[in-house]
Coordinates of C-alpha atoms and ligand atoms in Angstrom, one line a residue:
M23 CA -106.3 22.1 225.4
P24 CA -110.2 23.1 225.5
Q25 CA -111.3 24.0 222.2
V26 CA -111.8 27.4 221.6
K27 CA -115.0 28.3 219.3
N28 CA -115.8 31.5 217.4
I29 CA -112.4 33.3 217.7
K30 CA -113.3 36.5 216.2
K31 CA -110.6 37.8 214.2
I32 CA -109.2 41.1 215.6
K33 CA -109.5 43.3 213.0
P34 CA -106.1 45.7 212.7
V35 CA -106.8 49.2 214.1
K36 CA -107.0 51.7 211.7
K37 CA -104.6 54.7 211.3
E38 CA -106.5 57.2 211.9
K39 CA -105.7 60.5 209.3
D40 CA -105.3 62.7 212.6
Q41 CA -102.7 60.1 213.6
V42 CA -100.2 60.6 210.9
I43 CA -98.2 63.0 212.2
K44 CA -95.7 65.5 210.2
V45 CA -92.6 66.5 211.6
M46 CA -90.9 69.1 209.3
A47 CA -87.1 68.1 209.0
P48 CA -84.9 70.5 211.0
P49 CA -82.5 72.3 208.5
K50 CA -79.3 70.6 208.0
S51 CA -77.0 73.2 209.2
N52 CA -75.4 74.2 212.7
E53 CA -76.7 78.1 212.6
P54 CA -78.4 79.0 215.5
L55 CA -82.2 79.2 215.5
Q56 CA -84.0 82.2 215.9
L57 CA -86.7 83.7 217.7
V58 CA -90.0 83.5 215.4
R59 CA -90.4 87.5 214.3
G60 CA -92.4 89.5 216.9
F61 CA -91.8 87.3 219.6
K62 CA -89.3 88.2 222.4
D63 CA -87.4 86.6 225.7
I64 CA -88.1 88.2 229.1
L65 CA -84.8 87.6 230.7
P66 CA -83.7 87.6 233.7
S67 CA -82.2 91.3 234.0
D68 CA -86.4 92.2 233.1
K69 CA -87.2 89.8 235.9
N70 CA -87.7 92.9 238.5
Y71 CA -90.2 94.8 236.0
W72 CA -91.9 91.8 235.7
S73 CA -92.3 90.3 239.7
F74 CA -93.3 93.6 240.8
L75 CA -96.0 94.7 238.2
Y76 CA -97.9 90.7 238.8
G77 CA -97.8 92.0 242.6
K78 CA -98.9 95.1 242.2
F79 CA -102.1 93.6 239.5
S80 CA -102.9 90.7 242.7
D81 CA -102.6 93.5 245.3
L82 CA -105.0 95.8 243.3
A83 CA -107.0 92.9 242.3
L84 CA -107.7 91.7 245.7
A85 CA -108.5 95.2 247.2
H86 CA -111.5 95.8 245.2
G87 CA -112.5 92.2 245.3
F88 CA -111.4 90.6 242.1
D89 CA -111.0 86.8 242.0
M90 CA -108.4 85.2 239.6
I91 CA -109.3 83.0 236.8
E92 CA -106.9 81.4 234.0
T93 CA -108.5 80.6 230.9
P94 CA -106.5 78.1 228.2
I95 CA -104.2 79.8 225.5
V96 CA -105.8 77.7 222.9
E97 CA -110.1 77.8 222.2
N98 CA -112.0 77.2 219.7
A99 CA -111.6 79.8 216.3
N100 CA -114.9 80.6 216.3
L101 CA -115.1 81.9 220.3
F102 CA -113.3 84.8 218.8
I103 CA -114.6 85.4 216.0
R104 CA -118.2 85.4 217.5
A105 CA -117.5 87.5 220.1
V106 CA -114.6 90.2 219.1
G107 CA -116.1 90.1 215.3
K108 CA -115.2 88.6 211.7
Q109 CA -115.0 92.0 210.2
T110 CA -112.4 93.2 213.2
D111 CA -108.3 93.7 212.6
I112 CA -108.2 90.9 215.2
V113 CA -110.1 88.3 213.5
D114 CA -109.9 89.3 209.8
K115 CA -105.9 89.8 210.0
E116 CA -104.6 89.2 213.1
M117 CA -105.3 85.6 214.7
F118 CA -103.2 83.0 214.9
V119 CA -105.1 80.4 214.2
F120 CA -104.7 76.7 212.8
E121 CA -106.2 73.1 212.1
D122 CA -104.7 70.5 215.4
R123 CA -104.0 67.5 214.8
G124 CA -107.4 66.7 215.1
G125 CA -108.9 69.5 212.6
E126 CA -110.6 71.2 215.4
R127 CA -109.7 74.8 213.9
V128 CA -108.5 76.5 216.9
A129 CA -106.5 80.0 217.8
L130 CA -104.3 81.3 220.2
R131 CA -106.5 83.5 222.1
P132 CA -105.4 87.6 221.1
E133 CA -107.8 89.2 223.9
G134 CA -108.9 87.6 227.4
T135 CA -112.7 88.6 227.3
A136 CA -113.5 86.3 224.9
G137 CA -112.3 83.4 227.2
V138 CA -113.7 84.8 230.5
A139 CA -117.1 85.4 229.2
R140 CA -117.2 81.9 228.1
A141 CA -115.9 80.2 231.4
Y142 CA -118.8 82.6 232.9
I143 CA -121.4 80.6 230.9
S144 CA -119.9 77.5 230.8
H145 CA -119.1 77.6 234.8
G146 CA -122.9 78.8 235.6
M147 CA -121.3 82.2 237.3
L148 CA -124.4 83.8 236.5
A149 CA -126.2 81.8 239.5
E150 CA -123.4 83.4 242.3
P151 CA -124.2 86.6 243.5
Q152 CA -123.8 89.4 241.2
P153 CA -121.6 91.4 239.8
V154 CA -119.0 88.3 239.8
K155 CA -115.6 90.5 239.3
L156 CA -113.0 88.6 237.8
W157 CA -109.1 89.3 237.0
Y158 CA -106.7 87.2 234.5
Y159 CA -102.7 87.9 233.6
G160 CA -101.2 86.1 230.5
P161 CA -99.6 86.1 226.9
M162 CA -102.2 87.5 223.9
F163 CA -101.2 86.7 220.4
R164 CA -102.0 88.9 217.1
Y165 CA -100.0 88.7 214.3
E166 CA -99.6 92.3 213.7
R167 CA -96.4 93.8 212.1
P168 CA -93.6 94.3 215.2
Q169 CA -92.4 97.4 215.9
S170 CA -92.1 99.2 219.4
G171 CA -95.3 98.6 221.2
R172 CA -96.1 96.1 219.2
L173 CA -95.0 92.5 219.4
R174 CA -97.0 89.5 218.3
E175 CA -96.9 87.8 221.8
F176 CA -97.3 90.0 224.2
H177 CA -99.1 90.0 228.0
Q178 CA -102.6 91.8 229.3
V179 CA -104.1 91.5 232.4
G180 CA -107.3 92.1 232.6
F181 CA -110.4 93.1 234.9
E182 CA -114.1 92.1 234.3
V183 CA -116.7 92.6 236.1
M184 CA -119.9 90.6 235.1
G185 CA -123.8 91.2 235.5
D186 CA -123.9 94.2 236.7
I187 CA -125.4 97.8 234.4
N188 CA -124.9 100.7 237.0
P189 CA -122.7 103.1 235.3
I190 CA -120.8 103.7 239.0
I191 CA -119.3 100.1 238.3
D192 CA -118.4 102.0 235.0
A193 CA -116.6 104.7 236.7
Q194 CA -115.1 102.3 239.8
L195 CA -113.3 100.7 236.9
M196 CA -112.1 103.8 235.0
I197 CA -111.2 105.4 238.9
F198 CA -109.5 102.0 239.1
A199 CA -107.4 102.0 236.3
L200 CA -105.7 105.4 236.9
G201 CA -104.9 104.9 240.2
F202 CA -102.9 102.2 239.4
F203 CA -101.1 103.7 236.6
H204 CA -100.9 107.1 239.3
D205 CA -99.8 104.9 242.2
L206 CA -97.3 103.0 239.6
G207 CA -95.6 106.6 239.3
L208 CA -97.5 107.3 235.9
G209 CA -99.3 110.4 237.1
E210 CA -99.5 111.9 233.6
A211 CA -101.3 108.8 231.8
T212 CA -104.8 110.7 230.9
L213 CA -108.1 109.2 230.5
Q214 CA -110.0 109.0 227.6
V215 CA -114.0 108.5 227.5
N216 CA -116.6 107.8 224.8
S217 CA -119.7 105.9 224.8
I218 CA -120.6 104.2 221.5
G219 CA -124.3 102.8 222.6
C220 CA -126.1 100.2 222.3
P221 CA -126.5 98.5 218.4
K222 CA -129.5 100.7 217.8
C223 CA -128.2 104.0 218.2
R224 CA -125.3 102.4 216.4
E225 CA -127.3 101.4 213.6
K226 CA -128.5 105.2 213.1
F227 CA -124.6 106.5 213.7
K228 CA -123.0 104.3 211.3
E229 CA -125.4 106.0 208.5
A230 CA -124.1 109.3 209.1
L231 CA -120.9 108.2 209.2
V232 CA -120.8 106.7 206.1
E233 CA -122.4 109.4 204.2
Y234 CA -119.5 111.7 205.3
Y235 CA -116.8 109.4 204.3
R236 CA -117.8 108.7 201.2
A237 CA -117.4 112.0 200.0
S238 CA -113.8 112.2 201.0
R239 CA -113.1 108.5 199.9
P240 CA -110.2 108.6 197.5
K241 CA -108.6 109.7 200.4
L242 CA -109.4 106.9 202.5
C243 CA -106.8 104.1 202.6
E244 CA -107.1 100.7 201.2
D245 CA -108.4 98.7 204.8
C246 CA -111.1 102.0 205.4
K247 CA -112.9 101.6 202.1
K248 CA -113.2 98.1 202.9
R249 CA -114.5 99.2 206.2
L250 CA -116.7 102.0 204.5
L251 CA -118.9 98.8 203.7
K252 CA -118.5 96.3 206.2
N253 CA -117.6 98.5 209.1
P254 CA -117.3 101.9 209.2
L255 CA -117.0 102.8 213.2
R256 CA -113.6 101.3 213.1
I257 CA -112.4 104.4 210.7
L258 CA -112.3 106.5 213.2
D259 CA -109.5 104.1 214.6
C260 CA -107.3 103.7 211.9
K261 CA -103.4 104.9 212.8
N262 CA -103.4 106.0 208.8
E263 CA -102.2 109.7 208.7
S264 CA -105.2 111.0 206.2
C265 CA -107.8 108.8 207.5
A266 CA -107.2 110.0 210.9
S267 CA -106.9 113.4 209.6
L268 CA -110.8 113.4 207.9
K269 CA -111.9 112.3 211.6
S270 CA -112.2 115.7 212.8
G271 CA -115.2 116.9 211.3
A272 CA -117.0 113.1 211.4
P273 CA -120.3 113.0 213.2
Q274 CA -119.7 112.4 216.8
I275 CA -121.7 109.3 218.4
V276 CA -122.4 111.3 221.5
D277 CA -125.6 113.1 219.3
W278 CA -126.7 109.8 218.3
L279 CA -127.5 108.1 221.3
D280 CA -130.8 107.5 222.8
E281 CA -132.0 108.0 225.2
E282 CA -131.2 105.2 228.0
C283 CA -127.6 105.0 226.4
K284 CA -127.4 108.7 227.0
N285 CA -128.4 108.8 230.5
H286 CA -126.3 105.8 231.4
F287 CA -123.3 108.2 230.6
T288 CA -124.5 110.9 231.5
R289 CA -124.4 108.5 235.0
V290 CA -121.0 107.6 234.3
L291 CA -119.6 111.1 233.9
E292 CA -121.2 112.2 236.7
Y293 CA -119.9 110.1 238.9
L294 CA -116.2 110.6 238.0
D295 CA -116.8 114.1 238.6
S296 CA -117.6 113.6 241.8
A297 CA -114.6 111.6 242.6
N298 CA -112.9 114.2 240.9
V299 CA -111.0 112.4 238.4
G300 CA -110.1 114.2 234.9
Y301 CA -110.8 113.0 231.7
V302 CA -110.7 113.9 228.1
L303 CA -114.2 113.2 226.6
N304 CA -113.1 111.6 223.1
S305 CA -115.8 111.3 220.7
Y306 CA -113.6 109.2 218.6
L307 CA -112.7 106.3 220.7
V308 CA -114.7 103.4 219.0
R309 CA -112.0 100.9 220.1
G310 CA -111.2 98.0 218.0
L311 CA -113.1 95.3 218.7
D312 CA -117.3 95.0 218.0
Y313 CA -118.1 93.7 221.6
Y314 CA -118.1 96.8 222.9
T315 CA -121.8 98.6 223.9
R316 CA -122.2 101.8 225.2
T317 CA -119.0 103.4 227.6
V318 CA -115.5 102.7 226.1
F319 CA -112.6 104.1 227.3
E320 CA -108.3 104.0 227.1
I321 CA -105.9 105.5 229.4
W322 CA -102.9 107.0 227.4
P323 CA -99.3 107.4 229.2
G324 CA -99.8 111.4 228.2
E325 CA -101.9 113.7 226.2
E326 CA -101.3 112.3 222.5
D327 CA -102.2 108.7 220.9
R328 CA -99.1 108.1 219.4
G329 CA -100.0 105.4 217.9
Q330 CA -98.8 102.3 220.2
N331 CA -98.6 103.1 223.1
T332 CA -101.7 103.0 224.8
L333 CA -101.5 101.1 228.1
C334 CA -105.2 100.4 228.8
G335 CA -108.3 99.9 226.6
G336 CA -111.7 98.9 228.3
G337 CA -115.5 99.1 227.9
R338 CA -118.9 97.7 228.3
F339 CA -119.7 95.1 226.6
D340 CA -123.3 94.1 226.8
G341 CA -124.3 91.9 224.7
L342 CA -122.1 89.9 224.3
L343 CA -122.7 87.0 227.2
E344 CA -125.5 86.5 225.1
L345 CA -124.2 86.7 221.7
L346 CA -121.6 83.7 223.0
G347 CA -124.9 81.5 224.0
G348 CA -125.5 82.8 227.6
R349 CA -128.3 84.2 229.5
A350 CA -127.8 88.1 228.8
A351 CA -126.4 89.6 231.3
P352 CA -124.3 93.0 230.9
A353 CA -120.8 93.7 231.5
I354 CA -117.8 95.6 231.7
G355 CA -113.9 95.2 231.4
M356 CA -110.3 96.2 230.6
A357 CA -107.0 95.0 229.5
V358 CA -103.4 96.8 230.7
G359 CA -100.7 96.1 228.3
V360 CA -97.8 95.2 230.5
E361 CA -95.1 95.0 228.2
R362 CA -96.5 98.7 226.9
V363 CA -96.5 100.0 230.7
I364 CA -93.0 98.3 231.2
T365 CA -91.8 101.0 228.3
Q366 CA -93.3 103.7 230.5
L367 CA -91.3 102.9 234.0
R368 CA -88.5 102.5 231.7
E369 CA -88.3 105.9 229.9
K370 CA -89.9 107.8 232.9
G371 CA -87.1 106.0 235.2
V372 CA -89.3 104.8 238.1
Q373 CA -87.1 102.1 240.3
M374 CA -87.8 99.3 240.6
P375 CA -87.6 97.3 244.4
T376 CA -84.5 95.8 244.6
D377 CA -84.5 91.7 245.4
R378 CA -83.6 91.0 248.9
K379 CA -80.5 89.5 249.5
P380 CA -79.3 86.4 250.8
D381 CA -78.5 86.5 254.3
V382 CA -76.1 84.0 254.6
F383 CA -73.4 82.8 251.4
V384 CA -72.4 78.6 252.9
A385 CA -68.6 78.0 251.8
A386 CA -67.6 74.8 252.0
L387 CA -63.7 73.9 251.3
G388 CA -63.1 70.6 250.2
E389 CA -65.5 67.2 249.6
P390 CA -66.6 66.0 253.3
A391 CA -67.3 69.5 253.9
K392 CA -69.3 70.1 250.6
K393 CA -71.5 66.8 251.6
R394 CA -72.0 68.3 255.1
C395 CA -73.0 71.3 253.4
L396 CA -76.1 70.6 251.4
Q397 CA -77.6 69.2 254.1
L398 CA -76.5 71.9 256.0
F399 CA -78.0 74.5 252.9
E400 CA -81.5 72.8 253.2
E401 CA -81.6 72.8 257.4
L402 CA -81.2 76.8 257.5
R403 CA -83.3 77.5 254.5
R404 CA -86.1 75.9 256.4
A405 CA -85.3 78.0 259.7
G406 CA -86.5 81.1 257.0
I407 CA -82.7 82.4 256.2
M408 CA -82.2 83.6 253.1
V409 CA -78.8 81.6 251.9
S410 CA -76.7 81.5 248.7
E411 CA -74.0 78.7 248.1
N412 CA -71.6 78.4 245.0
F413 CA -70.6 74.5 245.7
S414 CA -69.8 73.4 242.4
R415 CA -66.0 76.2 243.1
D416 CA -63.0 74.9 245.0
G417 CA -61.1 77.3 247.1
L418 CA -62.3 79.9 249.5
K419 CA -61.2 83.1 247.6
H420 CA -63.7 82.2 245.0
Q421 CA -66.8 81.4 247.4
L422 CA -65.7 85.0 249.0
E423 CA -66.0 86.6 246.1
S424 CA -69.3 85.0 245.1
S425 CA -70.4 86.3 248.4
N426 CA -69.3 89.5 247.9
K427 CA -71.2 89.9 244.5
I428 CA -74.6 89.0 245.7
G429 CA -74.2 91.1 248.9
A430 CA -74.6 88.2 251.8
R431 CA -74.3 89.9 255.4
Y432 CA -72.0 86.4 256.7
T433 CA -69.8 83.9 254.7
I434 CA -70.2 80.3 256.8
I435 CA -66.9 78.6 255.9
L436 CA -66.4 74.9 256.3
G437 CA -63.0 73.1 255.8
Q438 CA -61.7 70.0 256.6
K439 CA -59.9 71.3 259.9
E440 CA -64.0 71.9 260.7
V441 CA -65.2 69.0 259.8
S442 CA -63.2 66.6 262.0
D443 CA -63.2 69.5 265.1
G444 CA -67.0 69.3 264.3
T445 CA -67.0 73.8 264.6
I446 CA -67.6 75.6 261.4
I447 CA -66.5 79.8 260.7
I448 CA -69.0 82.7 261.1
R449 CA -67.5 85.6 259.2
D450 CA -68.6 89.1 259.4
M451 CA -69.0 90.0 255.2
D452 CA -68.1 93.8 256.2
S453 CA -66.1 93.9 259.4
G454 CA -63.8 90.4 257.9
V455 CA -63.9 89.2 261.7
Q456 CA -64.3 85.2 261.8
E457 CA -65.3 83.6 264.5
V458 CA -65.3 80.5 265.4
V459 CA -69.0 78.0 266.5
D460 CA -69.7 74.9 267.2
Y461 CA -71.4 72.7 264.6
S462 CA -74.3 72.0 266.5
K463 CA -75.2 75.9 267.0
I464 CA -75.0 77.2 263.7
T465 CA -79.0 77.6 263.2
S466 CA -79.3 79.7 266.3
E467 CA -75.5 81.5 266.2
L468 CA -76.5 83.1 262.8
R469 CA -80.0 83.7 263.8
K470 CA -79.8 85.7 266.8
K471 CA -77.1 87.4 264.5
L472 CA -79.9 87.9 261.8
N473 CA -82.1 89.6 264.4
K474 CA -80.0 91.7 265.9
S475 CA -78.6 93.1 262.6
Y476 CA -82.5 93.6 261.2
S477 CA -83.6 95.2 264.9
Ligands
ATP515 P1 -103.5 99.6 219.7 O1 -105.1 100.1 219.3 O2 -102.7 100.0 220.5 O3 -103.5 98.4 218.3 P2 -106.0 97.8 220.7 O4 -106.4 98.8 220.8 O5 -105.7 97.0 219.8 O6 -104.2 99.0 221.1 P3 -106.8 96.2 222.9 O7 -107.4 95.1 222.3 O8 -107.7 97.2 223.4 O9 -105.8 97.1 221.8 O10 -106.0 95.9 224.2 C1 -105.2 96.2 225.6 C2 -104.1 97.0 225.2 O11 -103.2 95.7 224.8 C3 -103.7 97.9 224.6 O12 -104.0 99.2 225.4 C4 -101.9 97.5 224.8 O13 -101.7 98.0 226.0 C5 -101.8 96.2 224.9 N1 -101.7 95.8 222.9 C6 -102.2 95.8 222.2 N2 -102.1 95.3 221.6 C7 -100.3 94.9 221.8 C8 -99.6 94.1 220.9 N3 -99.5 93.8 219.7 N4 -98.1 94.9 221.8 C9 -98.0 94.9 222.6 N5 -99.3 95.1 223.6 C10 -100.4 95.2 222.9
MG516 MG1 -104.0 96.9 218.1

């Protein structure tokens, strides 16, 4: 055996701190575990709404030239702290933040724009022809007080137009949103519009706002007392009754806009007018996120803001890309709350298109028939026939009942006799008439019948 010199001792791998996995023991009792507060299942009975809306969103996005983007649900918490703003409710009180096993501070995304802006920068989309139009769809997470219209996990569909400052884009996006609600049968939705200017004009406005609210400080809620010092604009967004009632006498930001911001806003409104779009000039609309500049808007289901029924919110965010470390580029976007749209569709009794019913139900009687039907089912499906089955049940009665329940036009029946004869029965479910056909011809026979009944 050759002599091995200089054998290095392999050091045992040290268990790093982050490798220590603590798993909490589950509770001992057999009680069923409950959903986490503020989270909801989306059940098959709701499915029609979700698939209908998803179809609408993607058709609309395609028609308006938006490309789909999917960003991760988990991002570095700093992305939202920087983009949305430290003093906002979303970051200050509502964000799900935790340390992952590697010690990184991450957050479940509370909104979609920050992730899209990060992706626009990190994938160099500024080098592409502008504007870059992106849309997204997915769950968002905010630790809010759960109530009707307010969940801790909810879904948004969002549309962002990056790299264009032209006011026609602002008007287009609002017309797009209104058109969508109109098409859905939610025609009474109202567009609320305002401009919150750029950081320069906002500074002066903030001073006037602080002066106004300081005089009524005792009437403000505890949060707004803090906002007076840190983020006075947000007092206008407070849902507390006493704070909201003070709003009507507050200074209006439109009076503080500089020439450029005023000009931008006037042009947006002119475009809306020329498109015959109705809107409400709402000078107290400020929106809850720091990144907005100039145009801001919301769509309400009716004339009033009932606190938690706003369907859609959006605005310009001309400073965001630079704030996130990208090259300065203007942008505008909006996000629609999917659960709130579904609530409105239900309240207004808007009918969802029903699912297409299966054309053919395959009934198999006995083991040899069942074995054959597994393959037959695949053959029919591949031939473009919509098929259904209930192979785990025995007996014709049960299977015909299932066929009736799902509304199939035909049931094909394969029993012991048919297997040995090389035949199969086609039963018309409306008339009950049955005919025996050659097993090898079943696909073409069904096609003939279905073509006839659909034409
Ligand atoms: P609100 O004033 O209702 O709290 P927001 O200004 O916080 O809304 P945005 O951040 O603009 O909401 O989000 C866009 C849309 O997402 C809202 O208009 C709403 O339809 C929906 N949304 C926001 N928060 C929730 C939530 N907690 N539960 C359900 N939907 C929500
Ligand atoms: Mg909110």
